[in-house]
Short mmCIF file of C-alpha atoms in Angstrom, two decimals:
data_model
loop_
_atom_site.label_atom_id
_atom_site.label_comp_id
_atom_site.label_asym_id
_atom_site.label_seq_id
_atom_site.Cartn_x
_atom_site.Cartn_y
_atom_site.Cartn_z
CA MET O 1 0.00 0.00 0.00
CA THR O 2 1.00 3.58 -0.56
CA PRO O 3 1.87 6.37 0.30
CA LEU O 4 5.05 4.48 1.14
CA ALA O 5 6.21 6.93 3.82
CA LYS O 6 2.87 6.69 5.68
CA TYR O 7 3.14 2.90 5.73
CA GLY O 8 6.59 3.09 7.29
CA ALA O 9 8.48 1.94 4.20
CA PHE O 10 11.35 4.24 5.21
CA GLY O 11 12.34 6.69 7.94
CA ASP O 12 12.76 10.45 8.08
CA GLU O 13 16.34 10.50 6.80
CA MET O 14 15.43 8.41 3.76
CA GLY O 15 12.45 10.70 3.26
CA LEU O 16 14.83 13.62 2.77
CA VAL O 17 16.75 11.62 0.15
CA MET O 18 13.44 10.94 -1.60
CA ALA O 19 12.61 14.66 -1.39
CA PHE O 20 15.88 15.48 -3.11
CA ILE O 21 15.33 12.88 -5.85
CA ILE O 22 11.74 14.00 -6.49
CA GLY O 23 12.96 17.61 -6.52
CA ILE O 24 15.48 16.71 -9.23
CA GLY O 25 12.62 15.42 -11.39
CA PHE O 26 10.59 18.56 -10.68
CA GLY O 27 13.46 20.92 -11.55
CA PHE O 28 14.41 18.89 -14.61
CA PHE O 29 10.96 19.11 -16.20
CA LEU O 30 10.52 22.77 -15.21
CA GLU O 31 13.72 23.63 -17.06
CA ARG O 32 12.92 21.28 -19.99
CA ALA O 33 9.64 23.13 -20.47
CA GLY O 34 11.49 26.46 -20.58
CA PHE O 35 10.34 27.59 -17.13
CA GLY O 36 13.82 28.64 -16.08
CA SER O 37 13.25 31.60 -18.37
CA ALA O 38 11.10 34.57 -17.28
CA LYS O 39 10.62 35.52 -20.93
CA LYS O 40 9.01 32.17 -21.61
CA LEU O 41 6.91 32.29 -18.43
CA VAL O 42 5.49 35.79 -18.89
CA SER O 43 4.53 35.07 -22.51
CA GLN O 44 1.55 33.34 -20.89
CA PHE O 45 0.29 36.76 -19.79
CA TYR O 46 0.82 38.38 -23.22
CA LEU O 47 -0.99 35.43 -24.84
CA ASP O 48 1.56 34.62 -27.54
CA ASP O 49 2.91 31.46 -25.86
CA LEU O 50 0.63 29.59 -23.49
CA ALA O 51 3.16 26.93 -22.46
CA VAL O 52 2.57 27.71 -18.77
CA PHE O 53 -1.10 26.81 -19.06
CA LYS O 54 -0.40 23.75 -21.23
CA VAL O 55 2.31 22.33 -18.96
CA MET O 56 0.42 23.09 -15.74
CA PHE O 57 -2.84 21.58 -16.84
CA THR O 58 -1.23 18.56 -18.48
CA ALA O 59 0.62 17.95 -15.19
CA ILE O 60 -2.55 18.42 -13.13
CA VAL O 61 -4.54 16.06 -15.36
CA THR O 62 -1.74 13.45 -15.43
CA ALA O 63 -1.32 13.42 -11.65
CA MET O 64 -5.08 13.59 -11.07
CA LEU O 65 -5.76 10.59 -13.34
CA GLY O 66 -2.87 8.71 -11.71
CA VAL O 67 -4.15 9.39 -8.21
CA THR O 68 -7.72 8.48 -9.21
CA TYR O 69 -6.63 5.24 -10.87
CA LEU O 70 -4.28 4.15 -8.07
CA ALA O 71 -6.91 4.93 -5.43
CA TRP O 72 -9.55 3.01 -7.39
CA MET O 73 -7.15 0.05 -7.68
CA GLY O 74 -6.68 0.18 -3.92
CA VAL O 75 -2.96 0.88 -4.27
CA LEU O 76 -3.02 4.45 -2.93
CA ASP O 77 -4.86 5.49 0.22
CA LEU O 78 -5.93 9.00 -0.77
CA SER O 79 -7.00 9.84 2.78
CA LEU O 80 -3.32 9.67 3.79
CA VAL O 81 -2.20 12.17 1.12
CA TYR O 82 -1.83 15.57 2.75
CA MET O 83 -4.23 18.21 1.51
CA THR O 84 -4.09 21.81 2.73
CA PRO O 85 -7.33 22.94 4.40
CA THR O 86 -9.25 25.76 2.75
CA TRP O 87 -9.08 29.28 4.16
CA LEU O 88 -11.11 30.82 1.39
CA TRP O 89 -10.61 34.59 1.79
CA PRO O 90 -6.85 34.65 2.35
CA GLN O 91 -6.47 32.12 -0.46
CA ILE O 92 -8.42 34.31 -2.87
CA VAL O 93 -6.49 37.45 -1.93
CA GLY O 94 -3.23 35.46 -1.73
CA GLY O 95 -3.83 34.09 -5.23
CA LEU O 96 -4.46 37.56 -6.64
CA VAL O 97 -1.36 39.00 -4.91
CA LEU O 98 0.71 36.04 -6.08
CA GLY O 99 -0.49 36.59 -9.64
CA VAL O 100 0.51 40.25 -9.45
CA GLY O 101 3.95 39.19 -8.19
CA PHE O 102 4.22 36.64 -11.00
CA ALA O 103 3.56 39.27 -13.70
CA ILE O 104 5.88 41.85 -12.09
CA GLY O 105 8.75 39.51 -11.26
CA GLY O 106 8.45 37.03 -14.12
CA TYR O 107 8.79 33.93 -11.93
CA CYS O 108 7.07 31.97 -9.20
CA PRO O 109 9.08 30.48 -6.32
CA GLY O 110 9.83 27.10 -7.95
CA THR O 111 10.70 28.51 -11.35
CA SER O 112 12.93 31.18 -9.79
CA VAL O 113 15.05 28.38 -8.31
CA ALA O 114 15.28 26.75 -11.76
CA ALA O 115 16.23 30.14 -13.25
CA THR O 116 18.91 30.71 -10.63
CA ALA O 117 20.32 27.24 -11.26
CA THR O 118 20.69 28.05 -14.96
CA GLY O 119 22.48 31.34 -14.32
CA ARG O 120 19.67 33.91 -14.52
CA ILE O 121 20.65 36.86 -12.31
CA ASP O 122 17.05 38.10 -12.34
CA GLY O 123 16.04 34.71 -10.92
CA LEU O 124 18.49 35.10 -8.05
CA VAL O 125 17.32 38.66 -7.35
CA TYR O 126 13.75 37.37 -7.39
CA VAL O 127 14.68 34.78 -4.71
CA LEU O 128 16.15 37.62 -2.61
CA GLY O 129 12.82 39.42 -3.07
CA LEU O 130 11.03 36.31 -1.80
CA VAL O 131 13.23 36.26 1.30
CA PHE O 132 12.61 39.97 1.91
CA GLY O 133 8.84 39.61 1.44
CA THR O 134 8.74 36.64 3.81
CA VAL O 135 10.53 38.61 6.54
CA VAL O 136 8.14 41.55 6.07
CA PHE O 137 5.12 39.22 6.17
CA ALA O 138 6.36 37.54 9.35
CA GLU O 139 6.83 40.96 11.00
CA ALA O 140 3.41 42.16 9.86
CA PHE O 141 1.71 38.92 10.88
CA PRO O 142 0.06 40.25 14.07
CA LEU O 143 -1.82 42.76 11.88
CA LEU O 144 -2.79 40.14 9.30
CA LYS O 145 -3.56 37.30 11.67
CA GLY O 146 -7.33 37.83 11.75
CA PHE O 147 -7.55 37.76 7.96
CA PHE O 148 -5.02 34.90 7.70
CA TYR O 149 -7.38 32.56 9.57
CA SER O 150 -10.64 33.80 8.03
CA GLY O 151 -12.91 31.76 5.77
CA SER O 152 -11.86 28.47 7.35
CA TYR O 153 -13.74 25.55 5.80
CA GLY O 154 -11.42 22.66 6.63
CA GLN O 155 -10.45 20.18 3.92
CA GLN O 156 -12.73 20.73 0.96
CA THR O 157 -12.66 19.00 -2.39
CA LEU O 158 -14.37 20.14 -5.58
CA PRO O 159 -16.60 17.04 -5.64
CA GLY O 160 -17.71 17.82 -2.08
CA VAL O 161 -18.38 21.50 -2.75
CA LEU O 162 -20.18 20.86 -6.04
CA GLY O 163 -22.09 17.85 -4.74
CA LEU O 164 -20.86 15.69 -7.62
CA SER O 165 -19.14 12.31 -7.60
CA TYR O 166 -15.35 12.21 -7.76
CA GLY O 167 -15.39 10.52 -11.17
CA VAL O 168 -17.67 13.14 -12.70
CA VAL O 169 -15.41 15.98 -11.55
CA VAL O 170 -12.31 14.17 -12.84
CA PHE O 171 -14.01 13.75 -16.19
CA ALA O 172 -15.09 17.42 -16.22
CA VAL O 173 -11.52 18.57 -15.46
CA VAL O 174 -10.19 16.45 -18.34
CA LEU O 175 -12.79 17.93 -20.71
CA MET O 176 -11.99 21.43 -19.46
CA ALA O 177 -8.28 20.86 -20.04
CA ILE O 178 -8.84 19.58 -23.57
CA GLY O 179 -11.07 22.58 -24.33
CA GLY O 180 -8.43 24.84 -22.78
CA PHE O 181 -5.65 23.35 -24.94
CA ALA O 182 -7.69 23.98 -28.09
CA GLY O 183 -8.42 27.53 -26.91
CA ALA O 184 -4.74 28.07 -26.13
CA GLY O 185 -3.77 27.13 -29.67
CA TRP O 186 -6.31 29.59 -31.04
CA LEU O 187 -5.10 32.41 -28.77
CA GLU O 188 -1.47 31.80 -29.72
CA LYS O 189 -2.33 32.25 -33.40
CA ARG O 190 -4.47 35.29 -32.66
CA PHE O 191 -1.75 37.01 -30.57
CA ALA O 192 1.32 35.73 -32.41
CA ARG O 193 4.17 38.24 -32.46
CA PRO O 194 5.87 39.17 -35.70
CA ALA O 195 9.19 37.32 -36.02
CA SER O 196 11.03 40.67 -35.92
CA GLN O 197 9.86 41.26 -32.35
CA GLN O 198 10.84 37.90 -30.90
CA MET U 1 29.09 28.46 -17.29
CA ALA U 2 28.50 30.86 -20.15
CA THR U 3 30.61 28.84 -22.51
CA THR U 4 28.28 29.22 -25.46
CA THR U 5 28.74 32.96 -25.66
CA THR U 6 32.07 33.72 -24.04
CA GLN U 7 34.07 30.98 -25.77
CA PRO U 8 36.11 32.57 -28.51
CA LEU U 9 35.65 31.07 -31.93
CA ALA U 10 39.37 30.86 -32.56
CA PRO U 11 40.11 27.56 -30.76
CA ALA U 12 37.47 25.81 -32.81
CA LEU U 13 39.18 27.03 -35.96
CA VAL U 14 42.73 26.11 -35.03
CA GLU U 15 42.06 22.92 -33.10
CA PRO U 16 42.74 19.87 -35.25
CA HIS U 17 39.78 17.99 -33.78
CA ALA U 18 37.38 20.91 -33.89
CA ASP U 19 34.47 18.60 -34.65
CA ALA U 20 34.83 16.94 -31.28
CA HIS U 21 34.12 20.27 -29.62
CA ALA U 22 31.51 21.48 -32.05
CA HIS U 23 28.74 20.86 -29.54
CA ARG U 24 30.15 23.57 -27.28
CA HIS U 25 29.30 26.13 -29.90
CA ALA U 26 25.95 24.72 -30.84
CA PRO U 27 22.94 26.91 -30.01
CA PRO U 28 20.70 26.04 -27.04
CA ALA U 29 18.33 23.16 -27.68
CA ALA U 30 14.64 23.87 -28.26
CA TYR U 31 12.33 23.54 -25.27
CA MET U 32 10.46 20.31 -24.79
CA ASN U 33 6.95 19.97 -26.16
CA PRO U 34 4.74 21.48 -23.41
CA TYR U 35 2.40 18.49 -23.27
CA LEU U 36 5.30 16.04 -22.90
CA ALA U 37 6.89 18.24 -20.22
CA GLY U 38 3.51 18.40 -18.51
CA ILE U 39 3.21 14.61 -18.48
CA GLY U 40 6.73 14.39 -17.02
CA LEU U 41 5.89 16.96 -14.36
CA GLY U 42 2.61 15.19 -13.61
CA LEU U 43 4.38 11.85 -13.12
CA VAL U 44 6.88 13.50 -10.74
CA LEU U 45 3.94 14.93 -8.78
CA LEU U 46 2.26 11.51 -8.77
CA ALA U 47 5.50 9.97 -7.50
CA ALA U 48 5.51 12.49 -4.63
CA PHE U 49 1.95 11.47 -3.69
CA VAL U 50 2.72 7.74 -3.87
CA VAL U 51 6.13 7.84 -2.18
CA MET U 52 5.67 10.58 0.41
CA GLY U 53 1.94 11.14 0.65
CA ARG U 54 2.35 14.82 -0.15
CA GLY U 55 2.79 16.99 -3.21
CA LEU U 56 5.40 19.40 -4.45
CA GLY U 57 6.14 22.86 -3.10
CA ALA U 58 8.61 25.72 -3.10
CA SER U 59 7.56 28.71 -0.99
CA GLY U 60 7.59 26.63 2.21
CA ALA U 61 11.32 26.07 1.69
CA ILE U 62 11.87 29.84 1.59
CA ASN U 63 9.92 30.17 4.85
CA ALA U 64 12.10 27.49 6.47
CA PHE U 65 15.25 29.18 5.20
CA VAL U 66 14.16 32.59 6.52
CA ALA U 67 13.18 31.09 9.90
CA TRP U 68 16.51 29.26 10.14
CA SER U 69 18.69 32.25 9.20
CA LEU U 70 16.85 34.68 11.49
CA ASN U 71 17.06 32.07 14.25
CA LEU U 72 20.85 32.26 13.99
CA VAL U 73 20.97 36.01 14.64
CA ALA U 74 17.87 36.66 16.74
CA PRO U 75 16.37 33.43 18.15
CA GLU U 76 14.13 35.18 20.69
CA HIS U 77 12.71 37.38 17.97
CA VAL U 78 11.88 34.50 15.62
CA ARG U 79 10.12 32.59 18.39
CA SER U 80 7.93 35.64 18.95
CA ARG U 81 6.96 35.68 15.29
CA GLU U 82 4.17 33.15 14.94
CA PHE U 83 4.48 32.75 11.17
CA LEU U 84 8.14 31.67 11.39
CA ALA U 85 8.13 30.00 14.80
CA GLU U 86 6.41 26.89 13.48
CA TYR U 87 9.38 26.25 11.20
CA ILE U 88 11.68 26.28 14.24
CA GLY U 89 9.39 24.09 16.30
CA ASP U 90 10.64 23.07 19.74
CA GLY U 91 14.23 23.07 18.54
CA SER U 92 14.55 19.29 18.50
CA ALA U 93 14.76 19.11 14.70
CA HIS U 94 16.91 21.27 12.46
CA PRO U 95 14.66 23.71 10.55
CA LEU U 96 16.42 22.88 7.29
CA LYS U 97 16.01 19.12 7.70
CA ALA U 98 12.63 19.39 6.06
CA TRP U 99 11.03 17.73 3.05
CA LEU U 100 10.50 20.99 1.16
CA VAL U 101 14.05 22.23 1.71
CA PHE U 102 15.56 19.05 0.28
CA GLU U 103 13.03 19.01 -2.53
CA VAL U 104 13.97 22.57 -3.52
CA LEU U 105 17.68 21.67 -3.44
CA GLY U 106 16.70 18.91 -5.86
CA VAL U 107 14.88 21.44 -8.05
CA PHE U 108 18.11 23.42 -8.27
CA ALA U 109 20.11 20.31 -9.20
CA GLY U 110 17.51 19.02 -11.67
CA ALA U 111 17.19 22.36 -13.45
CA LEU U 112 20.97 22.62 -13.66
CA ILE U 113 21.24 19.12 -15.16
CA SER U 114 18.54 19.87 -17.74
CA GLY U 115 20.05 23.28 -18.52
CA LEU U 116 23.53 21.84 -19.03
CA LEU U 117 22.23 19.06 -21.29
CA ALA U 118 20.39 21.63 -23.42
CA ARG U 119 23.21 24.24 -23.35
CA ARG U 120 20.88 26.72 -21.67
CA VAL U 121 23.04 27.60 -18.64
CA LEU U 122 23.97 31.21 -19.18
CA VAL U 123 24.83 33.95 -16.70
CA SER U 124 22.46 36.65 -17.86
CA VAL U 125 19.62 39.00 -17.00
CA GLU U 126 16.44 38.19 -18.91
CA ARG U 127 14.71 41.34 -20.14
CA GLY U 128 12.97 42.82 -23.14
CA PRO U 129 14.70 44.96 -25.76
CA ARG U 130 13.55 48.25 -24.18
CA ALA U 131 14.19 47.36 -20.53
CA SER U 132 17.36 48.29 -18.64
CA VAL U 133 19.09 45.81 -16.35
CA ALA U 134 18.23 48.03 -13.38
CA LEU U 135 14.52 48.07 -14.28
CA ARG U 136 14.44 44.31 -14.73
CA LEU U 137 16.27 43.53 -11.49
CA GLY U 138 14.18 46.07 -9.57
CA LEU U 139 10.96 44.48 -10.83
CA ALA U 140 12.32 40.97 -10.17
CA PHE U 141 12.94 41.94 -6.53
CA ALA U 142 9.57 43.67 -6.18
CA GLY U 143 7.80 40.73 -7.80
CA GLY U 144 9.51 38.26 -5.48
CA ALA U 145 8.57 40.29 -2.41
CA THR U 146 4.95 40.57 -3.61
CA MET U 147 4.83 36.86 -4.38
CA ALA U 148 6.08 36.01 -0.88
CA PHE U 149 3.06 37.85 0.58
CA GLY U 150 0.66 36.05 -1.74
CA ALA U 151 2.18 32.64 -1.04
CA ALA U 152 2.06 33.24 2.72
CA LEU U 153 -1.63 34.25 2.62
CA GLY U 154 -2.51 31.47 0.19
CA ARG U 155 -0.63 28.74 2.12
CA GLY U 156 1.50 27.90 -0.87
CA CYS U 157 2.50 28.95 -4.33
CA THR U 158 2.08 27.74 -7.87
CA SER U 159 3.61 24.39 -6.86
CA GLY U 160 2.09 23.69 -3.47
CA GLN U 161 -1.37 25.05 -4.19
CA ALA U 162 -2.02 25.22 -7.94
CA LEU U 163 -0.23 22.03 -9.07
CA THR U 164 -0.56 19.86 -5.98
CA GLY U 165 -3.97 21.04 -4.83
CA GLY U 166 -5.17 21.15 -8.43
CA ALA U 167 -4.41 17.45 -8.93
CA LEU U 168 -6.06 16.53 -5.61
CA LEU U 169 -9.19 18.55 -6.56
CA ASN U 170 -8.65 20.70 -3.46
CA ALA U 171 -11.40 23.36 -3.64
CA GLY U 172 -9.34 26.14 -2.02
CA SER U 173 -6.44 25.44 -4.40
CA TRP U 174 -8.69 25.80 -7.44
CA ALA U 175 -10.03 29.13 -6.18
CA PHE U 176 -6.43 30.17 -5.53
CA MET U 177 -5.29 29.11 -9.01
CA MET U 178 -8.03 31.07 -10.80
CA CYS U 179 -7.05 34.14 -8.78
CA VAL U 180 -3.36 33.69 -9.68
CA PHE U 181 -4.18 33.90 -13.37
CA GLY U 182 -6.60 36.77 -12.74
CA GLY U 183 -4.02 38.80 -10.80
CA ALA U 184 -1.31 38.16 -13.39
CA TYR U 185 -3.46 39.10 -16.39
CA ALA U 186 -4.65 42.25 -14.62
CA THR U 187 -1.04 43.30 -14.00
CA ALA U 188 0.84 42.24 -17.13
CA TRP U 189 -0.17 45.25 -19.22
CA PHE U 190 1.31 47.69 -16.69
CA VAL U 191 4.72 46.06 -16.68
CA ARG U 192 4.87 45.26 -20.42
CA ARG U 193 7.82 47.62 -20.97
CA GLN U 194 9.88 45.04 -19.14
CA TRP U 195 9.40 42.52 -21.92
CA ARG U 196 7.77 43.99 -25.02
#
């Protein structure tokens, strides 16, 4: 049965080795996709290259189908996979603020590490910005605490919120992704940049 | 690292076995097909679920790093700061001996491996034709600081919430993800001089 770590297949030290190995895979595919480059990442927001959407949603669908299948086979106990509880209001505001930071800085935390690894100075400066912002947030926390814990709904899944079965939601997400990929192709043609500007 | 641009052409011309080194002067490889890269990323995420029972992340590692480094200079202060104190815990475990910290070290190594294989490792500042280095680095810093606030409020970033929570059909993560795209699209036009 899996998750392996929850069934005591290995201890904490080995878990850190696993974390490093899984991280290597994560960083490898981020860089392969071009996500060590802010230019590539921000093209998502100027609509001429929607690789961010394509990669993200393909990854979400792949992992979602894998989890669904393994759980259905009885190989993976989904109740033992950690899921962050929902704090709706701070997550909505946090998402918006994070999006603003993404457009301004050109990276998100994971991709800025990939950018730094491949020599991008702007990636390194972005990481320093992350450190600075984290210190400021920690100092301002007493002021933000009330909001930080607002809208607490515990662990909530889309099937639960929508009142639909797990399988139906999985199927809907797959359909949405396929529709999104077709739409992305159309947008890329519509907003293509002349070769002279690339 | 910046061999592709700083390497003079001359050695390739005078070296008798220039062909053997031709790859050093080859241009960077094209990026992987986004759908293939997405499948690869999805399988890595699935492996994290199956092996560890948790998904991927990045911003949590920054929090642990900040907590650890401030703990070195001002331990009393960090313990009084609720947001960071949880990363220090009761002091029995090293703050950096954490899943996310090791995973992010792996991200660095994995990206470096991929970049080297594709000849994409280059010391440079990415910016548009009309943007100065100072503008780009200033906005990179400001964007990072803004992102840290968003990730702290949202309990995670693009990795921990959007990717991981997205695949687990976590309702809060999906709300978060929609807002990430909304915030980015609303902002991109104002900072377009950086890139376009």
